[in-house]
Amino acid sequence: MGVEPDIAVEISDEDLSNFERFKTRKSATPETLEELEKWTDPVLKAAIDKLQAR
């Protein structure tokens, strides 16, 4: 079982920025961590949605 690789996902500049900040979250400020907790990765969400639809 795998995720089909051809899922088109819109990625905004804000999403790209949040993803970069997510990768360095171990050194993030508490404010940044709070913001990242509210963010949903659109690529991960699309993959989960695809799996749940099976």
mmCIF file of N, CA and C in Angstrom:
data_model
loop_
_atom_site.group_PDB
_atom_site.id
_atom_site.type_symbol
_atom_site.label_atom_id
_atom_site.label_comp_id
_atom_site.label_asym_id
_atom_site.label_seq_id
_atom_site.Cartn_x
_atom_site.Cartn_y
_atom_site.Cartn_z
ATOM 1 N N MET A 1 0.856 -1.178 0.000
ATOM 2 C CA MET A 1 0.000 0.000 0.000
ATOM 3 C C MET A 1 0.888 1.222 0.000
ATOM 4 N N GLY A 2 0.614 2.146 -0.869
ATOM 5 C CA GLY A 2 1.396 3.367 -0.942
ATOM 6 C C GLY A 2 0.518 4.536 -1.324
ATOM 7 N N VAL A 3 1.105 5.685 -1.313
ATOM 8 C CA VAL A 3 0.391 6.896 -1.704
ATOM 9 C C VAL A 3 0.737 7.183 -3.152
ATOM 10 N N GLU A 4 -0.261 7.423 -3.949
ATOM 11 C CA GLU A 4 -0.006 7.752 -5.348
ATOM 12 C C GLU A 4 0.823 9.033 -5.401
ATOM 13 N N PRO A 5 1.851 9.064 -6.227
ATOM 14 C CA PRO A 5 2.744 10.227 -6.242
ATOM 15 C C PRO A 5 2.195 11.426 -6.998
ATOM 16 N N ASP A 6 1.124 11.258 -7.754
ATOM 17 C CA ASP A 6 0.644 12.357 -8.587
ATOM 18 C C ASP A 6 -0.539 13.088 -7.975
ATOM 19 N N ILE A 7 -0.348 13.613 -6.788
ATOM 20 C CA ILE A 7 -1.381 14.402 -6.137
ATOM 21 C C ILE A 7 -0.971 15.864 -6.272
ATOM 22 N N ALA A 8 -1.772 16.639 -6.972
ATOM 23 C CA ALA A 8 -1.472 18.066 -7.139
ATOM 24 C C ALA A 8 -1.864 18.806 -5.864
ATOM 25 N N VAL A 9 -0.917 19.521 -5.296
ATOM 26 C CA VAL A 9 -1.166 20.252 -4.056
ATOM 27 C C VAL A 9 -0.672 21.683 -4.219
ATOM 28 N N GLU A 10 -1.547 22.631 -3.962
ATOM 29 C CA GLU A 10 -1.154 24.040 -3.975
ATOM 30 C C GLU A 10 -0.324 24.332 -2.731
ATOM 31 N N ILE A 11 0.846 24.902 -2.924
ATOM 32 C CA ILE A 11 1.717 25.242 -1.805
ATOM 33 C C ILE A 11 2.007 26.744 -1.886
ATOM 34 N N SER A 12 1.554 27.455 -0.889
ATOM 35 C CA SER A 12 1.740 28.904 -0.857
ATOM 36 C C SER A 12 3.139 29.251 -0.345
ATOM 37 N N ASP A 13 3.511 30.499 -0.522
ATOM 38 C CA ASP A 13 4.782 30.972 0.031
ATOM 39 C C ASP A 13 4.790 30.815 1.551
ATOM 40 N N GLU A 14 3.637 31.045 2.174
ATOM 41 C CA GLU A 14 3.529 30.895 3.619
ATOM 42 C C GLU A 14 3.762 29.436 4.032
ATOM 43 N N ASP A 15 3.201 28.499 3.245
ATOM 44 C CA ASP A 15 3.422 27.080 3.537
ATOM 45 C C ASP A 15 4.898 26.715 3.410
ATOM 46 N N LEU A 16 5.549 27.224 2.387
ATOM 47 C CA LEU A 16 6.980 26.954 2.221
ATOM 48 C C LEU A 16 7.778 27.507 3.390
ATOM 49 N N SER A 17 7.425 28.695 3.814
ATOM 50 C CA SER A 17 8.101 29.312 4.959
ATOM 51 C C SER A 17 7.866 28.497 6.227
ATOM 52 N N ASN A 18 6.627 28.093 6.447
ATOM 53 C CA ASN A 18 6.314 27.288 7.634
ATOM 54 C C ASN A 18 7.024 25.949 7.595
ATOM 55 N N PHE A 19 7.146 25.349 6.421
ATOM 56 C CA PHE A 19 7.856 24.077 6.315
ATOM 57 C C PHE A 19 9.333 24.253 6.688
ATOM 58 N N GLU A 20 9.938 25.322 6.211
ATOM 59 C CA GLU A 20 11.342 25.585 6.566
ATOM 60 C C GLU A 20 11.489 25.797 8.070
ATOM 61 N N ARG A 21 10.556 26.538 8.661
ATOM 62 C CA ARG A 21 10.597 26.755 10.113
ATOM 63 C C ARG A 21 10.347 25.447 10.864
ATOM 64 N N PHE A 22 9.485 24.590 10.319
ATOM 65 C CA PHE A 22 9.187 23.306 10.949
ATOM 66 C C PHE A 22 10.442 22.437 11.021
ATOM 67 N N LYS A 23 11.260 22.477 9.965
ATOM 68 C CA LYS A 23 12.477 21.658 9.939
ATOM 69 C C LYS A 23 13.480 22.078 11.010
ATOM 70 N N THR A 24 13.394 23.322 11.477
ATOM 71 C CA THR A 24 14.336 23.819 12.497
ATOM 72 C C THR A 24 13.628 24.096 13.822
ATOM 73 N N ARG A 25 12.537 23.404 14.063
ATOM 74 C CA ARG A 25 11.707 23.684 15.240
ATOM 75 C C ARG A 25 12.412 23.419 16.568
ATOM 76 N N LYS A 26 13.445 22.585 16.564
ATOM 77 C CA LYS A 26 14.145 22.307 17.823
ATOM 78 C C LYS A 26 14.821 23.554 18.385
ATOM 79 N N SER A 27 15.131 24.511 17.516
ATOM 80 C CA SER A 27 15.763 25.738 17.984
ATOM 81 C C SER A 27 14.813 26.934 17.883
ATOM 82 N N ALA A 28 13.523 26.659 17.712
ATOM 83 C CA ALA A 28 12.537 27.733 17.527
ATOM 84 C C ALA A 28 12.152 28.385 18.849
ATOM 85 N N THR A 29 11.675 29.605 18.726
ATOM 86 C CA THR A 29 11.171 30.324 19.893
ATOM 87 C C THR A 29 9.801 29.755 20.269
ATOM 88 N N PRO A 30 9.367 29.981 21.502
ATOM 89 C CA PRO A 30 8.021 29.524 21.887
ATOM 90 C C PRO A 30 6.925 30.098 20.986
ATOM 91 N N GLU A 31 7.104 31.331 20.539
ATOM 92 C CA GLU A 31 6.100 31.954 19.664
ATOM 93 C C GLU A 31 6.026 31.227 18.320
ATOM 94 N N THR A 32 7.189 30.890 17.782
ATOM 95 C CA THR A 32 7.225 30.175 16.507
ATOM 96 C C THR A 32 6.611 28.794 16.664
ATOM 97 N N LEU A 33 6.915 28.113 17.749
ATOM 98 C CA LEU A 33 6.327 26.799 17.988
ATOM 99 C C LEU A 33 4.810 26.878 18.079
ATOM 100 N N GLU A 34 4.318 27.913 18.720
ATOM 101 C CA GLU A 34 2.862 28.095 18.825
ATOM 102 C C GLU A 34 2.246 28.294 17.444
ATOM 103 N N GLU A 35 2.904 29.087 16.601
ATOM 104 C CA GLU A 35 2.408 29.308 15.240
ATOM 105 C C GLU A 35 2.433 28.001 14.442
ATOM 106 N N LEU A 36 3.500 27.235 14.587
ATOM 107 C CA LEU A 36 3.616 25.982 13.841
ATOM 108 C C LEU A 36 2.576 24.955 14.283
ATOM 109 N N GLU A 37 2.185 24.982 15.549
ATOM 110 C CA GLU A 37 1.145 24.061 16.017
ATOM 111 C C GLU A 37 -0.185 24.309 15.322
ATOM 112 N N LYS A 38 -0.427 25.543 14.893
ATOM 113 C CA LYS A 38 -1.673 25.901 14.216
ATOM 114 C C LYS A 38 -1.631 25.607 12.718
ATOM 115 N N TRP A 39 -0.433 25.374 12.183
ATOM 116 C CA TRP A 39 -0.243 25.176 10.746
ATOM 117 C C TRP A 39 -0.506 23.733 10.358
ATOM 118 N N THR A 40 -1.166 23.539 9.236
ATOM 119 C CA THR A 40 -1.380 22.211 8.679
ATOM 120 C C THR A 40 -0.604 22.114 7.370
ATOM 121 N N ASP A 41 0.286 21.145 7.296
ATOM 122 C CA ASP A 41 1.081 20.929 6.087
ATOM 123 C C ASP A 41 0.137 20.454 4.981
ATOM 124 N N PRO A 42 -0.007 21.213 3.891
ATOM 125 C CA PRO A 42 -0.961 20.833 2.849
ATOM 126 C C PRO A 42 -0.589 19.540 2.122
ATOM 127 N N VAL A 43 0.693 19.242 2.027
ATOM 128 C CA VAL A 43 1.119 18.008 1.360
ATOM 129 C C VAL A 43 0.774 16.805 2.227
ATOM 130 N N LEU A 44 1.061 16.893 3.514
ATOM 131 C CA LEU A 44 0.725 15.808 4.431
ATOM 132 C C LEU A 44 -0.786 15.615 4.501
ATOM 133 N N LYS A 45 -1.531 16.716 4.533
ATOM 134 C CA LYS A 45 -2.994 16.632 4.571
ATOM 135 C C LYS A 45 -3.528 15.934 3.323
ATOM 136 N N ALA A 46 -2.991 16.269 2.155
ATOM 137 C CA ALA A 46 -3.441 15.640 0.909
ATOM 138 C C ALA A 46 -3.161 14.140 0.925
ATOM 139 N N ALA A 47 -2.014 13.749 1.449
ATOM 140 C CA ALA A 47 -1.676 12.321 1.524
ATOM 141 C C ALA A 47 -2.622 11.586 2.470
ATOM 142 N N ILE A 48 -2.894 12.186 3.615
ATOM 143 C CA ILE A 48 -3.810 11.561 4.583
ATOM 144 C C ILE A 48 -5.210 11.458 4.001
ATOM 145 N N ASP A 49 -5.666 12.515 3.349
ATOM 146 C CA ASP A 49 -6.996 12.495 2.716
ATOM 147 C C ASP A 49 -7.086 11.386 1.674
ATOM 148 N N LYS A 50 -6.026 11.215 0.905
ATOM 149 C CA LYS A 50 -5.999 10.181 -0.135
ATOM 150 C C LYS A 50 -6.081 8.787 0.493
ATOM 151 N N LEU A 51 -5.325 8.578 1.561
ATOM 152 C CA LEU A 51 -5.345 7.269 2.246
ATOM 153 C C LEU A 51 -6.702 6.991 2.875
ATOM 154 N N GLN A 52 -7.320 8.021 3.441
ATOM 155 C CA GLN A 52 -8.624 7.824 4.097
ATOM 156 C C GLN A 52 -9.722 7.544 3.075
ATOM 157 N N ALA A 53 -9.527 7.977 1.846
ATOM 158 C CA ALA A 53 -10.540 7.772 0.810
ATOM 159 C C ALA A 53 -10.527 6.338 0.271
ATOM 160 N N ARG A 54 -9.480 5.592 0.608
ATOM 161 C CA ARG A 54 -9.364 4.207 0.098
ATOM 162 C C ARG A 54 -10.332 3.288 0.774
#
